[in-house]
Short mmCIF file of C-alpha atoms and ligand atoms in Angstrom, two decimals:
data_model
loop_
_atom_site.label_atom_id
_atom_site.label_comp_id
_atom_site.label_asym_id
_atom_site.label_seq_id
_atom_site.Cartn_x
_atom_site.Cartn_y
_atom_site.Cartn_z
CA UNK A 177 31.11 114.00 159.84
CA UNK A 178 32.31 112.92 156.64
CA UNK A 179 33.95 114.74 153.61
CA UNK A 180 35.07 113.95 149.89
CA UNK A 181 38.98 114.30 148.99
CA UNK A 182 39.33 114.59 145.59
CA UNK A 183 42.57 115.08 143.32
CA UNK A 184 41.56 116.76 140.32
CA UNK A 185 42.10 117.09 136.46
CA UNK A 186 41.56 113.23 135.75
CA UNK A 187 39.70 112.17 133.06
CA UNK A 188 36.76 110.41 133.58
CA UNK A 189 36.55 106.66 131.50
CA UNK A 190 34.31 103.68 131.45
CA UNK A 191 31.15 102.60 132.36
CA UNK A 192 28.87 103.28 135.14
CA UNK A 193 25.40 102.61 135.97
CA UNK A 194 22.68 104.58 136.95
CA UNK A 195 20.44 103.81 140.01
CA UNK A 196 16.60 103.67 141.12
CA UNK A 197 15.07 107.07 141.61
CA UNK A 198 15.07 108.75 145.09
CA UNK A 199 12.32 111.10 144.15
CA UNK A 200 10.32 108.72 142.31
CA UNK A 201 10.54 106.06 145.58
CA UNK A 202 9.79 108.70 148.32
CA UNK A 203 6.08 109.17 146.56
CA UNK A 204 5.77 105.63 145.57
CA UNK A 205 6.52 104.16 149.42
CA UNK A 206 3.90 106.36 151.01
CA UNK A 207 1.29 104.93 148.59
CA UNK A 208 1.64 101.86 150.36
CA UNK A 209 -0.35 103.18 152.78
CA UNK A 210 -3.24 103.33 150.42
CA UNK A 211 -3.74 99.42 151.24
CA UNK A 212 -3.80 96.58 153.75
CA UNK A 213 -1.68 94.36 151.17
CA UNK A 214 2.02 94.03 150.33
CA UNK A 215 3.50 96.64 147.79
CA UNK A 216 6.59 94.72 145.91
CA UNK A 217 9.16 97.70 145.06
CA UNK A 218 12.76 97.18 142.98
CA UNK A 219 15.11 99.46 142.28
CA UNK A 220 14.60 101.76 145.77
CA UNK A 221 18.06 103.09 146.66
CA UNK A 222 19.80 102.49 149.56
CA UNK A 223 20.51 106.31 150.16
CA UNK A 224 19.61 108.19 153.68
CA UNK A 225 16.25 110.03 152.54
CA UNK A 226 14.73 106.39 151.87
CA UNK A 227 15.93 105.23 154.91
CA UNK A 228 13.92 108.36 156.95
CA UNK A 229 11.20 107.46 154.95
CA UNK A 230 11.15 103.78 155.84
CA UNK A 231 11.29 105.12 159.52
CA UNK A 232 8.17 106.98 159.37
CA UNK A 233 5.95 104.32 157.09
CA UNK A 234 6.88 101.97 160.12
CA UNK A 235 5.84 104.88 162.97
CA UNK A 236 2.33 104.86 160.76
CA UNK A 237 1.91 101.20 161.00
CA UNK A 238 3.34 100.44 157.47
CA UNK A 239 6.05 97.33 157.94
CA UNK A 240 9.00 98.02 155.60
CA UNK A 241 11.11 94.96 155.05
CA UNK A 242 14.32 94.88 152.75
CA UNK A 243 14.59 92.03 150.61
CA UNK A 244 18.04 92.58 149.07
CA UNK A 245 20.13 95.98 148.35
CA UNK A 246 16.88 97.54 146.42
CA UNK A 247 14.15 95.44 147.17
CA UNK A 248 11.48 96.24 149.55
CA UNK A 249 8.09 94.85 150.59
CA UNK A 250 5.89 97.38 152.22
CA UNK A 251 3.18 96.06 154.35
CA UNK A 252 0.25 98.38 155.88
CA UNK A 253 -0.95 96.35 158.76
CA UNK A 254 -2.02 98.86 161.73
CA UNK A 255 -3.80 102.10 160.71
CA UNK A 256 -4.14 103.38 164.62
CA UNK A 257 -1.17 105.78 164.20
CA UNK A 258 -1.68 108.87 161.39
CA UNK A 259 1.26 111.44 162.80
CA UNK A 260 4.29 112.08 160.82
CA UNK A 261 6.29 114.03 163.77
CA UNK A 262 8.72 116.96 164.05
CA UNK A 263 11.61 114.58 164.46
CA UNK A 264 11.17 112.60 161.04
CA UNK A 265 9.74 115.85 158.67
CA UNK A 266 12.46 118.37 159.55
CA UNK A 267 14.72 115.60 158.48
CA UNK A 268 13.72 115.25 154.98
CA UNK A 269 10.55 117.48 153.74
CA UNK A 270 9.55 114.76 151.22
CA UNK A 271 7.49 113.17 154.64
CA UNK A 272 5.11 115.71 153.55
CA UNK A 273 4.10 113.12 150.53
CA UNK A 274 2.06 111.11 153.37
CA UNK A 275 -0.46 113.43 154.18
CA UNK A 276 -2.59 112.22 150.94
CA UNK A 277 -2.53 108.65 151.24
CA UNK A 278 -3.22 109.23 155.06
CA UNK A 279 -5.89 111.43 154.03
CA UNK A 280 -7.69 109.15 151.41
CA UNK A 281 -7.14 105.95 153.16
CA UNK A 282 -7.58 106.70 157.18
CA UNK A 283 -9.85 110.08 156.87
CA UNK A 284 -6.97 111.89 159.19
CA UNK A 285 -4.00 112.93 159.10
CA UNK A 286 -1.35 115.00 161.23
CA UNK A 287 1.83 116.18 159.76
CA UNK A 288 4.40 118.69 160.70
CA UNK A 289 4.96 121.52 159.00
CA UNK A 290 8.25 121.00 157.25
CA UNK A 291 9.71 124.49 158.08
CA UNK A 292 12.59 126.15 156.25
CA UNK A 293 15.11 124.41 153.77
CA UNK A 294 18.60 125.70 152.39
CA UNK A 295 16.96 125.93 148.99
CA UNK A 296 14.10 128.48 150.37
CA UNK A 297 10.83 128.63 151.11
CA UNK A 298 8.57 125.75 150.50
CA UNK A 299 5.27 126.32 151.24
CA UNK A 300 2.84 123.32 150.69
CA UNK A 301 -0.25 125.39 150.17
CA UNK A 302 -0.96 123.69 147.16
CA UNK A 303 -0.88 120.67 148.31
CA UNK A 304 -3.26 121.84 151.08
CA UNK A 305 -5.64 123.40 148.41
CA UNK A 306 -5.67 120.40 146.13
CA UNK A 307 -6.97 118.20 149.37
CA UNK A 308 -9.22 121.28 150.42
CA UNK A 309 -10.47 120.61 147.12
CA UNK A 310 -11.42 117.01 147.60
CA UNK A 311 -13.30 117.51 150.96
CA UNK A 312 -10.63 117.95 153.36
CA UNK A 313 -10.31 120.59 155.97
CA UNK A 314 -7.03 121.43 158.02
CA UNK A 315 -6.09 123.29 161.44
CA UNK A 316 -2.65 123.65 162.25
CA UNK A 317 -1.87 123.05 165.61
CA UNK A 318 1.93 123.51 167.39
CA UNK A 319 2.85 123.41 163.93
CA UNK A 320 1.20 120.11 162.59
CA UNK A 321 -1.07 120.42 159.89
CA UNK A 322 -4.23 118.42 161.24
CA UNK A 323 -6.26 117.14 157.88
CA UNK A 324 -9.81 115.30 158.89
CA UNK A 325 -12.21 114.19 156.53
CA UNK A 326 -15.73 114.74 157.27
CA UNK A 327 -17.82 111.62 156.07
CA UNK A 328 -14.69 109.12 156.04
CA UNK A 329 -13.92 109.53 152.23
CA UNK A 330 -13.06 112.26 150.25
CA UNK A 331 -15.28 112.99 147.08
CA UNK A 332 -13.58 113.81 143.57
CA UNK A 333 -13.37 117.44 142.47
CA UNK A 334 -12.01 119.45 139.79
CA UNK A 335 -8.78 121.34 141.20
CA UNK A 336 -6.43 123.72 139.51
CA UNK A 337 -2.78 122.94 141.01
CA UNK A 338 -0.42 125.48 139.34
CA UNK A 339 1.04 128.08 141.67
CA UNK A 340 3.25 131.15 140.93
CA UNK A 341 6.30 128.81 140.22
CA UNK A 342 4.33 126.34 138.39
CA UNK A 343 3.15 123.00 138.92
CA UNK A 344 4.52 121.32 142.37
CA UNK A 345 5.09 118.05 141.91
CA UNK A 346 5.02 116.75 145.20
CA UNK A 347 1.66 118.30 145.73
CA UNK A 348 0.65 116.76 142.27
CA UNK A 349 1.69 113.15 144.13
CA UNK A 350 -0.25 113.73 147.02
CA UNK A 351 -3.30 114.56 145.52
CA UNK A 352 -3.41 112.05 143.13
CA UNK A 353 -2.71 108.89 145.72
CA UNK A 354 -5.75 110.86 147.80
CA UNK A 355 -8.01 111.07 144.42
CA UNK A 356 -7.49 107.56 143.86
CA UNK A 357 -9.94 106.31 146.67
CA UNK A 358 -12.41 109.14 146.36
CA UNK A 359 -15.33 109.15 145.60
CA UNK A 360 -16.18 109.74 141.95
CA UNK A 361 -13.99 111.57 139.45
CA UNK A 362 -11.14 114.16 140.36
CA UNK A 363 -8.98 116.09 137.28
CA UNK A 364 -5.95 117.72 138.25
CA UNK A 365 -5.30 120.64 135.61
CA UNK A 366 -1.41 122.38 135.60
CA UNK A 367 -0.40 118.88 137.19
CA UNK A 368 3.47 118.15 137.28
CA UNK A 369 4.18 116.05 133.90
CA UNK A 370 7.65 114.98 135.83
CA UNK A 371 8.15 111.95 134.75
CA UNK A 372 8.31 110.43 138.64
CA UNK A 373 4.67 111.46 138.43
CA UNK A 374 3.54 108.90 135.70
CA UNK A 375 6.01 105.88 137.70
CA UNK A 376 3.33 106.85 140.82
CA UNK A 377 0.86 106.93 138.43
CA UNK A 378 1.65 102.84 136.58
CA UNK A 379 2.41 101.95 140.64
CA UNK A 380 -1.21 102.86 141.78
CA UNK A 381 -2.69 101.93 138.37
CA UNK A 382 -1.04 98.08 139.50
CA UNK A 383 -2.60 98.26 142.49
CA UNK A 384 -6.16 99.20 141.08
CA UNK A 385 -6.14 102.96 140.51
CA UNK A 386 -8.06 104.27 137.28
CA UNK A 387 -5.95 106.60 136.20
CA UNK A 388 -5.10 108.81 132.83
CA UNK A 389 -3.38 111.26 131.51
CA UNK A 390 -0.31 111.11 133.92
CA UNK A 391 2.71 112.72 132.45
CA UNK A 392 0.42 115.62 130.75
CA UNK A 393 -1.23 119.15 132.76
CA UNK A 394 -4.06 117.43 132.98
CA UNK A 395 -4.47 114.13 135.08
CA UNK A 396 -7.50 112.47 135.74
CA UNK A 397 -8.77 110.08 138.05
CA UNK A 398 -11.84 107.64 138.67
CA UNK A 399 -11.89 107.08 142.08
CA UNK A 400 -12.30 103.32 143.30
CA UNK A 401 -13.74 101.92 146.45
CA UNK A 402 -10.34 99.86 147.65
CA UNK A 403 -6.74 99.16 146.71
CA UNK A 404 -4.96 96.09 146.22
CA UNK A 405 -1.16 95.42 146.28
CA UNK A 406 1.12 95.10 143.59
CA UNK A 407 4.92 94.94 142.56
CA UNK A 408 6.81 97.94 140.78
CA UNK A 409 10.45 98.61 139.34
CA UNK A 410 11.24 102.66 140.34
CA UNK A 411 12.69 104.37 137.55
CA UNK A 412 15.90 105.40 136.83
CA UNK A 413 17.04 108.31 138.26
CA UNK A 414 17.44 111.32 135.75
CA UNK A 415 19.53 113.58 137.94
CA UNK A 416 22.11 111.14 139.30
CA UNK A 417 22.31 110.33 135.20
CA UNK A 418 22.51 114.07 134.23
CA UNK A 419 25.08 114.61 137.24
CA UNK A 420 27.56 111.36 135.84
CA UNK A 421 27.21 113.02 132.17
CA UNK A 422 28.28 115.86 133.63
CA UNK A 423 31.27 114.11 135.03
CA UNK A 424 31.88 112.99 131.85
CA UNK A 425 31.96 116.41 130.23
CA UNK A 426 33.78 118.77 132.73
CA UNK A 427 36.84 116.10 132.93
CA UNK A 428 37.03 115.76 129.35
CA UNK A 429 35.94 112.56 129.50
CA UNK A 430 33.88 109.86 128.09
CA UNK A 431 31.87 107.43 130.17
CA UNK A 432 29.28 105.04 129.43
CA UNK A 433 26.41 105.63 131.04
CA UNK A 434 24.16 102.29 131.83
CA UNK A 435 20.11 102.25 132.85
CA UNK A 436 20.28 106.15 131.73
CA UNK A 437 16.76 107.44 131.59
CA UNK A 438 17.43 109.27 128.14
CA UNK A 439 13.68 109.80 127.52
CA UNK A 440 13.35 112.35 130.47
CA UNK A 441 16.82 114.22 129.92
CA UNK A 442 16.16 116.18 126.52
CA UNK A 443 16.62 119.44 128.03
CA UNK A 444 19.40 118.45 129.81
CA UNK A 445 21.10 116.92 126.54
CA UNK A 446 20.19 119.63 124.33
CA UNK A 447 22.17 121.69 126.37
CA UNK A 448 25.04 119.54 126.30
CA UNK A 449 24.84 119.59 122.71
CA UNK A 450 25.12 123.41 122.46
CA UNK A 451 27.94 122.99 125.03
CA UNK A 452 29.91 120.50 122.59
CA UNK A 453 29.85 117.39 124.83
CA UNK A 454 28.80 114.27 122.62
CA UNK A 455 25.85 112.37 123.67
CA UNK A 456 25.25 109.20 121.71
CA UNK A 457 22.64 106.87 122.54
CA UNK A 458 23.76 103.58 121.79
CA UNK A 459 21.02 101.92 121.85
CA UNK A 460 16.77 103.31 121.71
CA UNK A 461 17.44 107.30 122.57
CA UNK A 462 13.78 106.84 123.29
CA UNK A 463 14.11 104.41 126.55
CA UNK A 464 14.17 105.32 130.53
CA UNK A 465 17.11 102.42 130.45
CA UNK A 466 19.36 103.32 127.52
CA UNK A 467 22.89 102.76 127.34
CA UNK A 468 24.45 105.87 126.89
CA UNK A 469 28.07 107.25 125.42
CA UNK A 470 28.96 110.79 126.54
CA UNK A 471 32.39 112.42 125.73
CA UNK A 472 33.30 115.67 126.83
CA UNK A 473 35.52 117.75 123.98
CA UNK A 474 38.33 119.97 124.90
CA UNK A 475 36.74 123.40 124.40
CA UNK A 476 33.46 123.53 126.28
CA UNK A 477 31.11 126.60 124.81
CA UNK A 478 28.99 128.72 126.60
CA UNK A 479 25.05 128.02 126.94
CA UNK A 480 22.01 129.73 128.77
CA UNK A 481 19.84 127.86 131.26
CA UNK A 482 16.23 128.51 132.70
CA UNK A 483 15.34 125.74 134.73
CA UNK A 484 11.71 125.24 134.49
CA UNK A 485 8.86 122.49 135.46
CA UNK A 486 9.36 118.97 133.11
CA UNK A 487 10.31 118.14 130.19
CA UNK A 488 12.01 122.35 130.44
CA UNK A 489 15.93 122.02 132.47
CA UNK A 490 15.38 120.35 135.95
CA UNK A 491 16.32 122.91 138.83
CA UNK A 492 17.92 119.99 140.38
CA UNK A 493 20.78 119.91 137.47
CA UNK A 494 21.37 123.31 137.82
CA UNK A 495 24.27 123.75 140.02
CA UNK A 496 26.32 120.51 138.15
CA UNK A 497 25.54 122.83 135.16
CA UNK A 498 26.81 125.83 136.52
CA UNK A 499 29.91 123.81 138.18
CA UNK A 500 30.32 122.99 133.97
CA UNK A 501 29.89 125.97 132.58
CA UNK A 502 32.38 127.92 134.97
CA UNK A 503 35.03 126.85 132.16
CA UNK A 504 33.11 127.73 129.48
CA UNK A 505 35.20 129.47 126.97
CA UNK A 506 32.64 132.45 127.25
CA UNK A 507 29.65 133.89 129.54
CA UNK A 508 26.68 131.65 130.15
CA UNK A 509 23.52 133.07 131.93
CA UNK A 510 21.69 130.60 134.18
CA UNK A 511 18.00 131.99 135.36
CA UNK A 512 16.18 129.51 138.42
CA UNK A 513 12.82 129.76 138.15
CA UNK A 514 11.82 127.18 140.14
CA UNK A 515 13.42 127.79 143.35
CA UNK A 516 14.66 131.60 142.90
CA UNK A 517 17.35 131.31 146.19
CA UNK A 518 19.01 128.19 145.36
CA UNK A 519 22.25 129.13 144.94
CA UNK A 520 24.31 128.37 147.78
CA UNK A 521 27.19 126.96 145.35
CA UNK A 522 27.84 130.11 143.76
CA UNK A 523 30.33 131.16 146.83
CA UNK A 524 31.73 128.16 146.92
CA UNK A 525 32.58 127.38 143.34
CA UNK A 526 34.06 131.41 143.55
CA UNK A 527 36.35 130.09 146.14
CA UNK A 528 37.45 127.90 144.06
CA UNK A 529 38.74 130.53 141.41
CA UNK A 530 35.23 130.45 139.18
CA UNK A 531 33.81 133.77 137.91
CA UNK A 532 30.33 134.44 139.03
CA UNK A 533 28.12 137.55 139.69
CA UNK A 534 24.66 136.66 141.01
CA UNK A 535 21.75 138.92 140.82
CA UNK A 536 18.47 137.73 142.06
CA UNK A 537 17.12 134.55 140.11
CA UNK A 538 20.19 135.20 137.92
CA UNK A 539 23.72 134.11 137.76
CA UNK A 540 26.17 135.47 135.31
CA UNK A 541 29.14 132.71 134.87
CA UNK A 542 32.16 134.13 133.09
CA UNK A 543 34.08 130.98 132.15
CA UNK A 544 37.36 130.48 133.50
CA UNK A 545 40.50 128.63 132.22
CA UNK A 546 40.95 126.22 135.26
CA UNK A 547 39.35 126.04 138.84
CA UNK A 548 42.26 124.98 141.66
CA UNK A 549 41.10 123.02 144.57
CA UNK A 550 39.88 124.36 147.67
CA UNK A 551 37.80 123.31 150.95
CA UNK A 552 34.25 123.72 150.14
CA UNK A 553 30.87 122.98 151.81
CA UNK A 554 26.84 123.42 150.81
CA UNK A 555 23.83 122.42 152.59
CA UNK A 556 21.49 120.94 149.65
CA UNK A 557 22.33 118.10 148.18
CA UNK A 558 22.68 119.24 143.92
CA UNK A 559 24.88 122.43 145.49
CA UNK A 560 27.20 119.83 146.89
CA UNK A 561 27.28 117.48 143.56
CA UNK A 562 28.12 120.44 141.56
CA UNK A 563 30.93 120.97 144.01
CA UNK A 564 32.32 117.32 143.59
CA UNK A 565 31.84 117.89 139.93
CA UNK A 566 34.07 120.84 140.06
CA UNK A 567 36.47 119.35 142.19
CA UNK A 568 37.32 116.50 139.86
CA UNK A 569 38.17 119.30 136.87
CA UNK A 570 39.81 121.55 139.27
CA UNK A 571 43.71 121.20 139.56
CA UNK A 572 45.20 120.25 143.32
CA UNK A 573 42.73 118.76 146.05
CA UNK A 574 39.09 120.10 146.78
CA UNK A 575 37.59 118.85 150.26
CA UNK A 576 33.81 118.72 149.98
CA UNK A 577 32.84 119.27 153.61
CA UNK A 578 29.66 117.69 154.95
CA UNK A 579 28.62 115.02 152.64
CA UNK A 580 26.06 113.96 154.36
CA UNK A 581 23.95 116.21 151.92
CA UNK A 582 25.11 114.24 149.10
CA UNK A 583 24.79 110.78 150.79
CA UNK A 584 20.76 112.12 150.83
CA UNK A 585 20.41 111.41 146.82
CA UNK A 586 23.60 109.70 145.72
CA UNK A 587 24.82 106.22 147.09
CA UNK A 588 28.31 105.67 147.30
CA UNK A 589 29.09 108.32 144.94
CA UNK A 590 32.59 108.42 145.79
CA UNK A 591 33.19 104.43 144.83
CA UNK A 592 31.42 105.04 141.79
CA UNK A 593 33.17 107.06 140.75
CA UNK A 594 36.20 105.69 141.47
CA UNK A 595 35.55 103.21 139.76
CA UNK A 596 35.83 105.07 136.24
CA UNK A 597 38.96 106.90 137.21
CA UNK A 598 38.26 109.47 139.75
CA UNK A 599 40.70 110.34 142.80
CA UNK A 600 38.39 110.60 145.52
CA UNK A 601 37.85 109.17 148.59
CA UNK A 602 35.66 109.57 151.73
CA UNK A 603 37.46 110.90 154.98
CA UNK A 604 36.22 112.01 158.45
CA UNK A 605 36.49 115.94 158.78
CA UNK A 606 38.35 114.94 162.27
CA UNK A 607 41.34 113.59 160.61
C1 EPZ B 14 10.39 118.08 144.19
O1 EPZ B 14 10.20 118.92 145.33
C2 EPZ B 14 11.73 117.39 144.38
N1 EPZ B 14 11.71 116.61 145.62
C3 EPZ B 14 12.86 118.40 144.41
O2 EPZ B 14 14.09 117.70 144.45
C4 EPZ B 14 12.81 119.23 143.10
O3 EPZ B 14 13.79 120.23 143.17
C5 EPZ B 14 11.44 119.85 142.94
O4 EPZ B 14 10.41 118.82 142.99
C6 EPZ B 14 11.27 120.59 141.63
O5 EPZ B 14 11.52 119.73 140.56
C7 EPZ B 14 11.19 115.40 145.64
O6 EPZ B 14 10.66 114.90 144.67
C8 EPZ B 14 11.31 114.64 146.92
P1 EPZ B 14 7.64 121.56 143.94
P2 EPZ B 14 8.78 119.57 145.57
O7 EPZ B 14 6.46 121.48 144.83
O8 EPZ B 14 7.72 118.72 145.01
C9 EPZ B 14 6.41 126.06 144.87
C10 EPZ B 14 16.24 117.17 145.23
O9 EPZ B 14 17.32 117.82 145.20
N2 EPZ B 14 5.33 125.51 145.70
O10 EPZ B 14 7.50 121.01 142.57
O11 EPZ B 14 8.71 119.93 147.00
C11 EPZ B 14 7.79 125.75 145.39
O12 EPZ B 14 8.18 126.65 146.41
C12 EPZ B 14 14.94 117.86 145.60
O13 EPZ B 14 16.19 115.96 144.98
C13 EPZ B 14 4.41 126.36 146.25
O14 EPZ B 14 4.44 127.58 146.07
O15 EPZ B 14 8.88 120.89 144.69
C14 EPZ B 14 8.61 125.86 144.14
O16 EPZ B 14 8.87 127.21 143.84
C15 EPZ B 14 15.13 119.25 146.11
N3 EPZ B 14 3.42 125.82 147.03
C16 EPZ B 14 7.70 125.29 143.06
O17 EPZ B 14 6.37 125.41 143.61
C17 EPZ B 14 3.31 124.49 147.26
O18 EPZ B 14 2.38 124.06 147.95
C18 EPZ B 14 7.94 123.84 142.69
O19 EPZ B 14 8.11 123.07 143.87
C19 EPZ B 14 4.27 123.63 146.68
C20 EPZ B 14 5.27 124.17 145.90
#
């Protein structure tokens, strides 16, 4: 296994450039089950979460061919096969996002429950509700999830998709790439407005979808009788962007942040702002690919976060928050609302000399002067970015153990950042 070494207290300079969106590809690939003719995506990175999903497209008869670093042409040519096993799911939960185009486009489906996750329960009974909705019915059966459609093709519906945390924006995915080959018209109401949700949305709409209203609660869809193929460029990703302004403000900093999806980071920003990091877009502050100067100031000030459903602050900046605000010069309360037990960097970043009391959703952070390096571990992926983050500002060396979390959403973080002035380098846990 692999960790990060990282010297601290160096500031953070120059430019560095933001890449494709995991979360938007993971959606967008399993649409390209929804037809028999090639899908054209740019921009997928290479990261290990693409690479599980690429493994499971191929078990369900969808060819996935790489036609440079982040170019892909995914071909559906056998539909015999419709099970997403054990082996692939409990790997990487986002398999789940299958089940819909399976669904719409082979009438069956059998997926593996996903289980348990280090960032708590995840139930997908919205998803199944929202498919229940359109004419499915499911069995589960040694823990699959067996989805059959009576009749061949599902039949539009109106469905109400918020649950008690909100709108679920996988679940939003998967019942819109099912919608989009029913039959007649299907509005989703309390759908996820994340903005991966309207790149799914433009993909299908290239391949023939009639869609609207994608990016708002309420989504709504005409279904059409058959899809065609069509070529896409994934978005940015907005919390690899917000995790690299971060960088820039917890080492005092100031990097220049390329292909920055600036549109979809207000909340994030705003709360920079109030912090008293400098975020200057230098060129349209309305674009998903702005060019982007962020300088961290000396004094950092205390701010209170509630991470909520898009455009409120994304649960999955929340720990590179916290890892920033632990030397705040003052107390900052940060509430999760989305997922109430993800936390697991709040003992590490303690053992790292940060102040924190948690309590429930809640965790009090009592900024500190300095953090001093320490070994450190966290199985999600943001809990271990936060702890990189904090190991760049903290003084001495900070081993982040296990970074295979990290190498889930972030390529080659370490050589990236590197490359603007970091100290940190990738090392097997054996030596
Ligand atoms: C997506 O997960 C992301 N994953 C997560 O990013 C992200 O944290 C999350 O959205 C919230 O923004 C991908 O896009 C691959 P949800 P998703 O369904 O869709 C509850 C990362 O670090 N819920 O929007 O699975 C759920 O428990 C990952 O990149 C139900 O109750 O999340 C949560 O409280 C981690 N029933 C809330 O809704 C359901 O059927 C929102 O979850 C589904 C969800």
């Amino acid at each position: 296994m692999d960790m990060f070494e990282i010297e601290g207290s160096r500031r953070l300079s120059g430019e560095i450039a933001v890449n494709g969106s995991k979360n938007a590809a993971l959606p967008i690939m399993a649409a390209a089950l929804l037809t028999q003719e090639p899908v054209r995506l740019s921009d997928v990175p290479d990261l290990s979460d693409i690479r599980n999903m690429q493994k499971l497209l191929t078990e369900l008869g969808c060819a996935v061919e790489r036609t440079g670093k982040h170019d892909c042409i995914l071909h559906t040519t056998d539909t015999t096969e419709s099970h997403a096993r054990y082996d692939i799911v409990k790997t990487m939960r986002a398999s789940v996002c299958v089940l819909g185009p399976l669904l719409a486009a082979r009438g069956k489906a059998r997926v593996s429950l996903p289980g348990g996750c280090a960032i708590g329960q995840r139930p997908i009974d919205l998803h199944l509700k929202g498919l229940e909705a359109l004419g499915a019915t499911f069995e589960l059966e040694g823990g699959d999830v067996i989805g059959r459609v009576p009749g061949g093709r599902l039949r539009g519906n109106r469905i109400f998709l918020g649950g008690a945390f909100g709108s679920t924006v996988l679940g939003t995915a998967n019942i819109l790439s099912a919608a989009v080959l029913a039959q007649g018209t299907t509005v989703i109401e309390s759908a996820a407005c994340e903005p991966e949700i309207v790149d799914l949305a433009n993909l299908l709409s290239a391949m023939g979808a009639r869609i609207t209203g994608a990016g708002s609660p309420r989504i709504v869809v005409e279904g059409v009788e058959q899809l065609g193929g069509g070529s896409h460029q994934i978005i940015p990703d907005r919390i690899e962007a917000g995790t690299f302004m971060v960088a820039a403000a917890i080492t005092a900093g100031e990097l220049t942040i390329t292909n920055c999806p600036l549109d979809a980071l207000m909340a994030a920003t705003n709360c920079l702002e109030q912090i008293g990091v400098e975020v200057e877009a230098l060129d349209d502050a309305s674009s998903m690919r702005a060019r982007v100067r962020v300088a961290g100031g000396r004094a950092l000030r205390p701010c209170d976060i509630t991470t909520q459903p898009h455009p409120g602050f994304p649960t999955d900046l929340q720990a590179q928050f916290m890892a920033l605000l632990t030397l705040a010069d003052g107390t900052s309360v940060i509430t999760e609302k989305i997922f109430p037990e993800r936390f697991l960097h709040v003992a590490e970043l303690s053992r790292m000399g940060a102040q924190l009391f948690r309590q429930g959703p809640t965790a009090i952070v009592s900024g500190v002067r300095r953090l001093v390096g320490a070994p450190v571990m966290a199985s999600d992926l943001r809990a271990s970015a936060g702890l990189v983050l904090a190991g760049l500002a903290a003084e001495g060396t900070t081993r982040v153990l296990r970074v295979y979390h990290l190498d889930r959403g972030y390529e080659k973080l370490e050589e990236r950042l590197a490359k603007v002035g970091a100290r940190i380098k990738r090392v097997s846990e054996e030596e």
